[in-house]
PDB file of C-alpha atoms and ligand atoms in Angstrom:
ATOM      1  CA  MET A   9      18.928  -5.051   5.473  1.00  0.00           C
ATOM      2  CA  ASN A  10      18.245  -6.520   2.129  1.00  0.00           C
ATOM      3  CA  LYS A  11      16.226  -3.803   0.437  1.00  0.00           C
ATOM      4  CA  THR A  12      15.825  -5.768  -2.769  1.00  0.00           C
ATOM      5  CA  LEU A  13      13.783  -8.409  -0.953  1.00  0.00           C
ATOM      6  CA  ARG A  14      11.871  -6.418   1.651  1.00  0.00           C
ATOM      7  CA  LYS A  15      10.978  -3.022   2.948  1.00  0.00           C
ATOM      8  CA  ALA A  16      12.999  -1.353   5.678  1.00  0.00           C
ATOM      9  CA  VAL A  17      10.724  -0.093   8.446  1.00  0.00           C
ATOM     10  CA  ILE A  18      11.803   2.262  11.222  1.00  0.00           C
ATOM     11  CA  ALA A  19       9.099   2.523  13.861  1.00  0.00           C
ATOM     12  CA  GLY A  20       9.005   4.473  17.082  1.00  0.00           C
ATOM     13  CA  ASN A  21       7.269   2.861  20.028  1.00  0.00           C
ATOM     14  CA  TRP A  22       6.464   5.767  22.284  1.00  0.00           C
ATOM     15  CA  LYS A  23       5.165   3.514  25.098  1.00  0.00           C
ATOM     16  CA  MET A  24       3.458   5.618  27.811  1.00  0.00           C
ATOM     17  CA  ASN A  25       5.031   8.908  26.809  1.00  0.00           C
ATOM     18  CA  LYS A  26       3.744  12.191  25.384  1.00  0.00           C
ATOM     19  CA  THR A  27       0.392  13.875  25.888  1.00  0.00           C
ATOM     20  CA  PRO A  28      -1.592  14.816  22.765  1.00  0.00           C
ATOM     21  CA  SER A  29      -0.114  18.310  22.609  1.00  0.00           C
ATOM     22  CA  GLU A  30       3.395  16.933  23.132  1.00  0.00           C
ATOM     23  CA  ALA A  31       2.735  14.316  20.452  1.00  0.00           C
ATOM     24  CA  LYS A  32       1.771  17.011  17.981  1.00  0.00           C
ATOM     25  CA  GLU A  33       4.922  18.955  18.784  1.00  0.00           C
ATOM     26  CA  LEU A  34       7.223  15.934  18.420  1.00  0.00           C
ATOM     27  CA  LEU A  35       5.677  14.762  15.136  1.00  0.00           C
ATOM     28  CA  THR A  36       5.862  18.292  13.760  1.00  0.00           C
ATOM     29  CA  GLN A  37       9.581  18.257  14.567  1.00  0.00           C
ATOM     30  CA  ILE A  38      10.154  14.790  13.083  1.00  0.00           C
ATOM     31  CA  ALA A  39       8.214  15.255   9.816  1.00  0.00           C
ATOM     32  CA  PRO A  40      10.610  17.601   7.974  1.00  0.00           C
ATOM     33  CA  LEU A  41      13.632  15.595   9.143  1.00  0.00           C
ATOM     34  CA  VAL A  42      12.389  12.328   7.611  1.00  0.00           C
ATOM     35  CA  LYS A  43      10.522  13.626   4.570  1.00  0.00           C
ATOM     36  CA  ASP A  44      12.970  12.132   2.064  1.00  0.00           C
ATOM     37  CA  ALA A  45      13.187   8.725   3.720  1.00  0.00           C
ATOM     38  CA  GLN A  46      13.280   5.729   1.414  1.00  0.00           C
ATOM     39  CA  CYS A  47      12.176   3.453   4.234  1.00  0.00           C
ATOM     40  CA  GLU A  48       8.794   3.252   5.912  1.00  0.00           C
ATOM     41  CA  VAL A  49       8.598   5.592   8.915  1.00  0.00           C
ATOM     42  CA  VAL A  50       6.078   4.779  11.647  1.00  0.00           C
ATOM     43  CA  ALA A  51       5.191   6.313  14.992  1.00  0.00           C
ATOM     44  CA  CYS A  52       3.313   4.024  17.390  1.00  0.00           C
ATOM     45  CA  VAL A  53       1.726   6.262  19.966  1.00  0.00           C
ATOM     46  CA  PRO A  54      -0.581   6.031  23.018  1.00  0.00           C
ATOM     47  CA  TYR A  55      -4.283   5.697  22.193  1.00  0.00           C
ATOM     48  CA  VAL A  56      -5.214   9.224  23.264  1.00  0.00           C
ATOM     49  CA  ASP A  57      -2.553  10.652  20.948  1.00  0.00           C
ATOM     50  CA  LEU A  58      -3.804   8.834  17.853  1.00  0.00           C
ATOM     51  CA  ALA A  59      -6.212  11.483  16.561  1.00  0.00           C
ATOM     52  CA  VAL A  60      -3.705  14.300  16.932  1.00  0.00           C
ATOM     53  CA  ALA A  61      -0.923  12.140  15.486  1.00  0.00           C
ATOM     54  CA  VAL A  62      -2.911  11.174  12.397  1.00  0.00           C
ATOM     55  CA  GLU A  63      -3.841  14.810  11.849  1.00  0.00           C
ATOM     56  CA  ALA A  64      -0.261  16.033  12.352  1.00  0.00           C
ATOM     57  CA  CYS A  65       1.066  13.462   9.858  1.00  0.00           C
ATOM     58  CA  LYS A  66      -1.420  14.168   7.059  1.00  0.00           C
ATOM     59  CA  GLY A  67       0.533  14.940   3.905  1.00  0.00           C
ATOM     60  CA  THR A  68       3.749  13.523   5.397  1.00  0.00           C
ATOM     61  CA  ASN A  69       5.392  10.108   4.925  1.00  0.00           C
ATOM     62  CA  ILE A  70       4.925   9.167   8.593  1.00  0.00           C
ATOM     63  CA  LYS A  71       2.448   6.357   9.265  1.00  0.00           C
ATOM     64  CA  ILE A  72       0.734   6.032  12.614  1.00  0.00           C
ATOM     65  CA  GLY A  73       0.539   2.904  14.732  1.00  0.00           C
ATOM     66  CA  ALA A  74      -1.122   1.879  17.984  1.00  0.00           C
ATOM     67  CA  GLU A  75       0.559  -0.028  20.795  1.00  0.00           C
ATOM     68  CA  ASN A  76      -2.004  -2.830  21.151  1.00  0.00           C
ATOM     69  CA  ALA A  77      -5.474  -3.910  20.009  1.00  0.00           C
ATOM     70  CA  HIS A  78      -8.139  -6.270  21.327  1.00  0.00           C
ATOM     71  CA  TRP A  79      -9.275  -9.325  19.384  1.00  0.00           C
ATOM     72  CA  GLU A  80     -13.023  -8.808  19.728  1.00  0.00           C
ATOM     73  CA  GLU A  81     -14.863  -6.297  17.571  1.00  0.00           C
ATOM     74  CA  LYS A  82     -16.748  -4.830  20.519  1.00  0.00           C
ATOM     75  CA  GLY A  83     -18.208  -5.721  23.873  1.00  0.00           C
ATOM     76  CA  ALA A  84     -17.630  -5.743  27.595  1.00  0.00           C
ATOM     77  CA  PHE A  85     -13.837  -5.367  27.663  1.00  0.00           C
ATOM     78  CA  THR A  86     -13.236  -2.340  29.850  1.00  0.00           C
ATOM     79  CA  GLY A  87     -10.077  -0.479  28.927  1.00  0.00           C
ATOM     80  CA  GLU A  88      -9.542  -2.248  25.611  1.00  0.00           C
ATOM     81  CA  ILE A  89      -9.567  -0.838  22.063  1.00  0.00           C
ATOM     82  CA  SER A  90     -10.855  -2.624  18.959  1.00  0.00           C
ATOM     83  CA  THR A  91      -9.322  -2.815  15.515  1.00  0.00           C
ATOM     84  CA  GLY A  92     -12.382  -1.026  14.108  1.00  0.00           C
ATOM     85  CA  MET A  93     -11.738   1.916  16.437  1.00  0.00           C
ATOM     86  CA  LEU A  94      -8.113   2.034  15.355  1.00  0.00           C
ATOM     87  CA  LYS A  95      -8.936   1.836  11.659  1.00  0.00           C
ATOM     88  CA  GLU A  96     -11.443   4.631  11.884  1.00  0.00           C
ATOM     89  CA  ALA A  97      -8.845   6.705  13.720  1.00  0.00           C
ATOM     90  CA  GLY A  98      -6.502   6.323  10.726  1.00  0.00           C
ATOM     91  CA  VAL A  99      -4.092   3.824  12.247  1.00  0.00           C
ATOM     92  CA  GLU A 100      -2.107   1.562   9.890  1.00  0.00           C
ATOM     93  CA  TYR A 101       0.167  -0.419  12.232  1.00  0.00           C
ATOM     94  CA  VAL A 102      -0.323  -2.129  15.595  1.00  0.00           C
ATOM     95  CA  VAL A 103       2.406  -3.319  17.974  1.00  0.00           C
ATOM     96  CA  LEU A 104       1.527  -6.693  19.498  1.00  0.00           C
ATOM     97  CA  GLY A 105       3.071  -8.831  22.199  1.00  0.00           C
ATOM     98  CA  HIS A 106       5.545  -6.243  23.392  1.00  0.00           C
ATOM     99  CA  SER A 107       7.600  -7.638  26.265  1.00  0.00           C
ATOM    100  CA  GLU A 108       6.253  -4.946  28.587  1.00  0.00           C
ATOM    101  CA  ARG A 109       2.745  -6.238  27.936  1.00  0.00           C
ATOM    102  CA  ARG A 110       3.919  -9.799  28.455  1.00  0.00           C
ATOM    103  CA  GLN A 111       5.813  -8.857  31.640  1.00  0.00           C
ATOM    104  CA  TYR A 112       3.401  -6.461  33.334  1.00  0.00           C
ATOM    105  CA  PHE A 113      -0.030  -7.106  31.854  1.00  0.00           C
ATOM    106  CA  GLY A 114      -0.353 -10.856  31.579  1.00  0.00           C
ATOM    107  CA  GLU A 115      -0.041 -11.011  27.800  1.00  0.00           C
ATOM    108  CA  THR A 116       0.519 -14.583  26.635  1.00  0.00           C
ATOM    109  CA  ASP A 117       1.319 -16.115  23.266  1.00  0.00           C
ATOM    110  CA  GLU A 118      -2.320 -17.148  23.079  1.00  0.00           C
ATOM    111  CA  THR A 119      -3.603 -13.579  23.488  1.00  0.00           C
ATOM    112  CA  VAL A 120      -0.882 -12.224  21.185  1.00  0.00           C
ATOM    113  CA  ASN A 121      -2.059 -14.717  18.568  1.00  0.00           C
ATOM    114  CA  LYS A 122      -5.690 -13.655  18.974  1.00  0.00           C
ATOM    115  CA  ARG A 123      -4.793  -9.988  18.738  1.00  0.00           C
ATOM    116  CA  THR A 124      -2.536 -10.581  15.724  1.00  0.00           C
ATOM    117  CA  LYS A 125      -5.255 -12.435  13.840  1.00  0.00           C
ATOM    118  CA  ALA A 126      -7.795  -9.699  14.569  1.00  0.00           C
ATOM    119  CA  VAL A 127      -5.399  -6.980  13.437  1.00  0.00           C
ATOM    120  CA  LEU A 128      -4.651  -8.794  10.172  1.00  0.00           C
ATOM    121  CA  LYS A 129      -8.306  -9.555   9.559  1.00  0.00           C
ATOM    122  CA  ALA A 130      -9.025  -5.844   9.890  1.00  0.00           C
ATOM    123  CA  GLY A 131      -6.437  -5.106   7.191  1.00  0.00           C
ATOM    124  CA  LEU A 132      -3.991  -3.477   9.593  1.00  0.00           C
ATOM    125  CA  LYS A 133      -0.279  -4.258   9.737  1.00  0.00           C
ATOM    126  CA  ALA A 134       0.961  -6.183  12.770  1.00  0.00           C
ATOM    127  CA  ILE A 135       4.329  -5.599  14.420  1.00  0.00           C
ATOM    128  CA  VAL A 136       4.695  -8.787  16.472  1.00  0.00           C
ATOM    129  CA  CYS A 137       7.361  -8.601  19.180  1.00  0.00           C
ATOM    130  CA  VAL A 138       9.387 -11.588  20.304  1.00  0.00           C
ATOM    131  CA  GLY A 139      12.534 -11.926  22.367  1.00  0.00           C
ATOM    132  CA  GLU A 140      14.222 -13.764  25.190  1.00  0.00           C
ATOM    133  CA  LEU A 141      14.785 -12.808  28.813  1.00  0.00           C
ATOM    134  CA  LEU A 142      18.372 -12.480  30.033  1.00  0.00           C
ATOM    135  CA  TRP A 143      18.315 -15.747  31.948  1.00  0.00           C
ATOM    136  CA  GLU A 144      16.857 -17.542  28.944  1.00  0.00           C
ATOM    137  CA  ARG A 145      19.827 -16.311  26.893  1.00  0.00           C
ATOM    138  CA  GLU A 146      22.198 -17.350  29.667  1.00  0.00           C
ATOM    139  CA  CYS A 147      20.586 -20.803  29.735  1.00  0.00           C
ATOM    140  CA  GLY A 148      21.236 -21.079  26.000  1.00  0.00           C
ATOM    141  CA  ILE A 149      17.577 -21.337  25.008  1.00  0.00           C
ATOM    142  CA  THR A 150      17.178 -18.086  23.011  1.00  0.00           C
ATOM    143  CA  GLU A 151      16.353 -19.943  19.802  1.00  0.00           C
ATOM    144  CA  GLU A 152      13.847 -22.226  21.526  1.00  0.00           C
ATOM    145  CA  VAL A 153      12.099 -19.257  23.141  1.00  0.00           C
ATOM    146  CA  VAL A 154      11.928 -17.209  19.972  1.00  0.00           C
ATOM    147  CA  ALA A 155      10.838 -20.136  17.777  1.00  0.00           C
ATOM    148  CA  ARG A 156       8.061 -20.969  20.229  1.00  0.00           C
ATOM    149  CA  GLN A 157       6.849 -17.372  20.266  1.00  0.00           C
ATOM    150  CA  ILE A 158       6.872 -17.142  16.462  1.00  0.00           C
ATOM    151  CA  LYS A 159       4.989 -20.430  16.065  1.00  0.00           C
ATOM    152  CA  LEU A 160       2.371 -19.607  18.679  1.00  0.00           C
ATOM    153  CA  ASP A 161       1.941 -15.912  17.892  1.00  0.00           C
ATOM    154  CA  LEU A 162       1.494 -16.631  14.177  1.00  0.00           C
ATOM    155  CA  PHE A 163      -0.607 -19.775  14.599  1.00  0.00           C
ATOM    156  CA  ASP A 164      -3.302 -19.840  11.914  1.00  0.00           C
ATOM    157  CA  VAL A 165      -1.907 -16.755  10.166  1.00  0.00           C
ATOM    158  CA  SER A 166      -1.949 -17.445   6.426  1.00  0.00           C
ATOM    159  CA  ALA A 167       0.895 -16.844   3.968  1.00  0.00           C
ATOM    160  CA  GLU A 168      -1.194 -14.058   2.449  1.00  0.00           C
ATOM    161  CA  GLU A 169      -1.667 -12.438   5.869  1.00  0.00           C
ATOM    162  CA  LEU A 170       2.047 -12.813   6.600  1.00  0.00           C
ATOM    163  CA  LYS A 171       2.637 -10.046   4.036  1.00  0.00           C
ATOM    164  CA  ASN A 172       1.210  -7.641   6.617  1.00  0.00           C
ATOM    165  CA  VAL A 173       3.327  -8.942   9.476  1.00  0.00           C
ATOM    166  CA  ILE A 174       6.541  -7.411  10.736  1.00  0.00           C
ATOM    167  CA  ILE A 175       8.498  -9.312  13.366  1.00  0.00           C
ATOM    168  CA  ALA A 176      10.319  -7.212  15.944  1.00  0.00           C
ATOM    169  CA  TYR A 177      13.135  -9.082  17.661  1.00  0.00           C
ATOM    170  CA  GLU A 178      13.514  -7.405  21.003  1.00  0.00           C
ATOM    171  CA  PRO A 179      15.794  -9.174  23.484  1.00  0.00           C
ATOM    172  CA  VAL A 180      14.160  -8.228  26.786  1.00  0.00           C
ATOM    173  CA  TRP A 181      17.528  -7.596  28.446  1.00  0.00           C
ATOM    174  CA  ALA A 182      18.275  -4.883  25.880  1.00  0.00           C
ATOM    175  CA  ILE A 183      15.065  -2.896  26.304  1.00  0.00           C
ATOM    176  CA  GLY A 184      15.479   0.418  28.074  1.00  0.00           C
ATOM    177  CA  THR A 185      18.730  -0.781  29.624  1.00  0.00           C
ATOM    178  CA  GLY A 186      21.222   0.873  27.323  1.00  0.00           C
ATOM    179  CA  LYS A 187      22.537  -2.659  26.631  1.00  0.00           C
ATOM    180  CA  THR A 188      22.189  -3.155  22.900  1.00  0.00           C
ATOM    181  CA  ALA A 189      22.607  -6.568  21.385  1.00  0.00           C
ATOM    182  CA  THR A 190      25.705  -6.533  19.266  1.00  0.00           C
ATOM    183  CA  ALA A 191      25.051  -6.427  15.540  1.00  0.00           C
ATOM    184  CA  TYR A 192      26.293 -10.027  15.464  1.00  0.00           C
ATOM    185  CA  GLN A 193      23.814 -11.126  18.163  1.00  0.00           C
ATOM    186  CA  ALA A 194      20.960  -9.266  16.464  1.00  0.00           C
ATOM    187  CA  GLU A 195      21.743 -10.839  13.106  1.00  0.00           C
ATOM    188  CA  GLU A 196      22.113 -14.278  14.623  1.00  0.00           C
ATOM    189  CA  VAL A 197      18.577 -14.223  16.018  1.00  0.00           C
ATOM    190  CA  CYS A 198      16.977 -12.295  13.136  1.00  0.00           C
ATOM    191  CA  SER A 199      18.328 -14.795  10.614  1.00  0.00           C
ATOM    192  CA  PHE A 200      17.157 -17.631  12.873  1.00  0.00           C
ATOM    193  CA  ILE A 201      13.670 -16.064  12.931  1.00  0.00           C
ATOM    194  CA  ARG A 202      13.703 -15.975   9.129  1.00  0.00           C
ATOM    195  CA  ALA A 203      14.641 -19.670   9.086  1.00  0.00           C
ATOM    196  CA  VAL A 204      11.688 -20.443  11.390  1.00  0.00           C
ATOM    197  CA  LEU A 205       9.409 -18.451   9.080  1.00  0.00           C
ATOM    198  CA  ALA A 206      10.818 -20.328   6.083  1.00  0.00           C
ATOM    199  CA  LYS A 207       9.917 -23.644   7.707  1.00  0.00           C
ATOM    200  CA  LEU A 208       6.380 -22.411   8.334  1.00  0.00           C
ATOM    201  CA  TYR A 209       5.715 -20.503   5.122  1.00  0.00           C
ATOM    202  CA  GLY A 210       8.471 -21.349   2.631  1.00  0.00           C
ATOM    203  CA  LYS A 211      11.645 -19.463   1.764  1.00  0.00           C
ATOM    204  CA  GLU A 212      10.140 -16.928  -0.600  1.00  0.00           C
ATOM    205  CA  ALA A 213       7.497 -15.794   1.894  1.00  0.00           C
ATOM    206  CA  ALA A 214      10.082 -15.669   4.688  1.00  0.00           C
ATOM    207  CA  ASP A 215      12.458 -13.607   2.556  1.00  0.00           C
ATOM    208  CA  GLY A 216       9.746 -10.998   2.149  1.00  0.00           C
ATOM    209  CA  VAL A 217       9.170 -10.455   5.880  1.00  0.00           C
ATOM    210  CA  THR A 218      10.610  -7.339   7.483  1.00  0.00           C
ATOM    211  CA  ILE A 219      12.370  -8.243  10.734  1.00  0.00           C
ATOM    212  CA  GLN A 220      13.193  -5.358  13.017  1.00  0.00           C
ATOM    213  CA  TYR A 221      15.614  -5.197  15.897  1.00  0.00           C
ATOM    214  CA  GLY A 222      14.574  -3.369  19.064  1.00  0.00           C
ATOM    215  CA  GLY A 223      16.367  -2.731  22.334  1.00  0.00           C
ATOM    216  CA  SER A 224      18.398   0.405  23.039  1.00  0.00           C
ATOM    217  CA  MET A 225      18.735   1.101  19.315  1.00  0.00           C
ATOM    218  CA  ASN A 226      19.897   4.659  18.860  1.00  0.00           C
ATOM    219  CA  ASP A 227      21.516   7.128  16.501  1.00  0.00           C
ATOM    220  CA  ALA A 228      24.981   5.799  17.385  1.00  0.00           C
ATOM    221  CA  ASN A 229      24.425   2.061  16.866  1.00  0.00           C
ATOM    222  CA  ALA A 230      21.676   1.971  14.204  1.00  0.00           C
ATOM    223  CA  ALA A 231      23.930   1.945  11.151  1.00  0.00           C
ATOM    224  CA  GLU A 232      25.876  -1.093  12.318  1.00  0.00           C
ATOM    225  CA  LEU A 233      22.757  -3.040  13.302  1.00  0.00           C
ATOM    226  CA  LEU A 234      21.030  -2.173  10.029  1.00  0.00           C
ATOM    227  CA  SER A 235      24.052  -3.213   7.998  1.00  0.00           C
ATOM    228  CA  LYS A 236      23.211  -6.837   8.786  1.00  0.00           C
ATOM    229  CA  GLU A 237      21.418  -8.873   6.123  1.00  0.00           C
ATOM    230  CA  ASP A 238      18.403  -9.868   8.238  1.00  0.00           C
ATOM    231  CA  VAL A 239      17.975  -6.697  10.311  1.00  0.00           C
ATOM    232  CA  ASP A 240      15.443  -4.817   8.214  1.00  0.00           C
ATOM    233  CA  GLY A 241      14.612  -1.980  10.520  1.00  0.00           C
ATOM    234  CA  GLY A 242      14.134  -0.983  14.098  1.00  0.00           C
ATOM    235  CA  LEU A 243      11.493  -0.686  16.773  1.00  0.00           C
ATOM    236  CA  ILE A 244      12.751   2.185  18.816  1.00  0.00           C
ATOM    237  CA  GLY A 245      11.704   3.209  22.304  1.00  0.00           C
ATOM    238  CA  GLY A 246      13.662   5.951  24.070  1.00  0.00           C
ATOM    239  CA  ALA A 247      15.410   7.357  21.000  1.00  0.00           C
ATOM    240  CA  SER A 248      12.098   7.739  19.160  1.00  0.00           C
ATOM    241  CA  LEU A 249      11.108  10.456  21.636  1.00  0.00           C
ATOM    242  CA  VAL A 250      13.862  12.790  20.455  1.00  0.00           C
ATOM    243  CA  ALA A 251      13.276  14.088  16.909  1.00  0.00           C
ATOM    244  CA  GLU A 252      16.933  14.344  15.904  1.00  0.00           C
ATOM    245  CA  LYS A 253      17.816  10.888  17.242  1.00  0.00           C
ATOM    246  CA  PHE A 254      14.840   9.234  15.556  1.00  0.00           C
ATOM    247  CA  ALA A 255      15.611  11.040  12.286  1.00  0.00           C
ATOM    248  CA  ALA A 256      19.231   9.893  12.482  1.00  0.00           C
ATOM    249  CA  ILE A 257      18.082   6.273  12.743  1.00  0.00           C
ATOM    250  CA  VAL A 258      15.814   6.797   9.733  1.00  0.00           C
ATOM    251  CA  ALA A 259      18.796   8.265   7.883  1.00  0.00           C
ATOM    252  CA  ALA A 260      20.859   5.199   8.788  1.00  0.00           C
ATOM    253  CA  ALA A 261      18.176   3.024   7.211  1.00  0.00           C
ATOM    254  CA  ASN A 262      18.314   5.136   4.057  1.00  0.00           C
ATOM    255  CA  ALA A 263      22.051   4.844   3.660  1.00  0.00           C
TER     256      ALA A 263
HETATM  257  P1  13P B 328      14.319   1.156  23.988  1.00  0.00           P
HETATM  258  O1  13P B 328      14.716   1.596  22.601  1.00  0.00           O
HETATM  259  O2  13P B 328      13.951   2.294  24.897  1.00  0.00           O
HETATM  260  O3  13P B 328      15.304   0.205  24.572  1.00  0.00           O
HETATM  261  O4  13P B 328      12.955   0.329  23.782  1.00  0.00           O
HETATM  262  C1  13P B 328      12.904  -0.654  22.840  1.00  0.00           C
HETATM  263  C2  13P B 328      11.504  -1.117  22.724  1.00  0.00           C
HETATM  264  O5  13P B 328      10.967  -1.726  23.632  1.00  0.00           O
HETATM  265  C3  13P B 328      10.772  -0.781  21.504  1.00  0.00           C
HETATM  266  O6  13P B 328       9.563  -1.439  21.450  1.00  0.00           O
END
């Protein structure tokens, strides 16, 4: 992390976990443990948990995020949620292009780009996820894959809008597998992402972008990952569902 240049952000991505009552319980446990955090603390929760989550986090330093958003303001899009709905619910962050959406729900760079632009236009903060598959890493094309995703997902996003973008580097082979990228591997790709951003937006703008690592990040490995210059935070799945583990990662970001 380089806290002089950019904000550290630790965000939980709860995925399809926790009912509203369970969400309330978990956030109530997390809140006192992270109350003195110097970094931004975010919980991205399932849609039906949003109302309870926003209520439970009133008066705390925990911000609430959603796990996706549609690009249209309204209309015949069964099962989708608009940015206006999220804003009114009190959401501040939206996860976009998560590999699970790309893998299981037909998300493409084109739809990630549309969603990202809509989220930014609505004044919400976008957490845009990129990352390579295992065989792409083995084929030696990690940088190509990630650069392509960054360029396409941020197409037509202005330098001003970039201020509300967080990039989450999530190597797909590290998600939910217990296989964390080494701190060296994480830094290698996060610094490469910053170089791609610098080509697109200039060095100063790129230096201001928070780049998170995600993929089996936990209380045991967070400190080492976060010690790297270009790893400015984490997007945490499994460990964000356990208050003490999530709080320990937040503490590692504070150190
Ligand atoms: P895990 O931390 O469970 O590997 O999930 C990472 C992730 O996908 C966060 O978005």
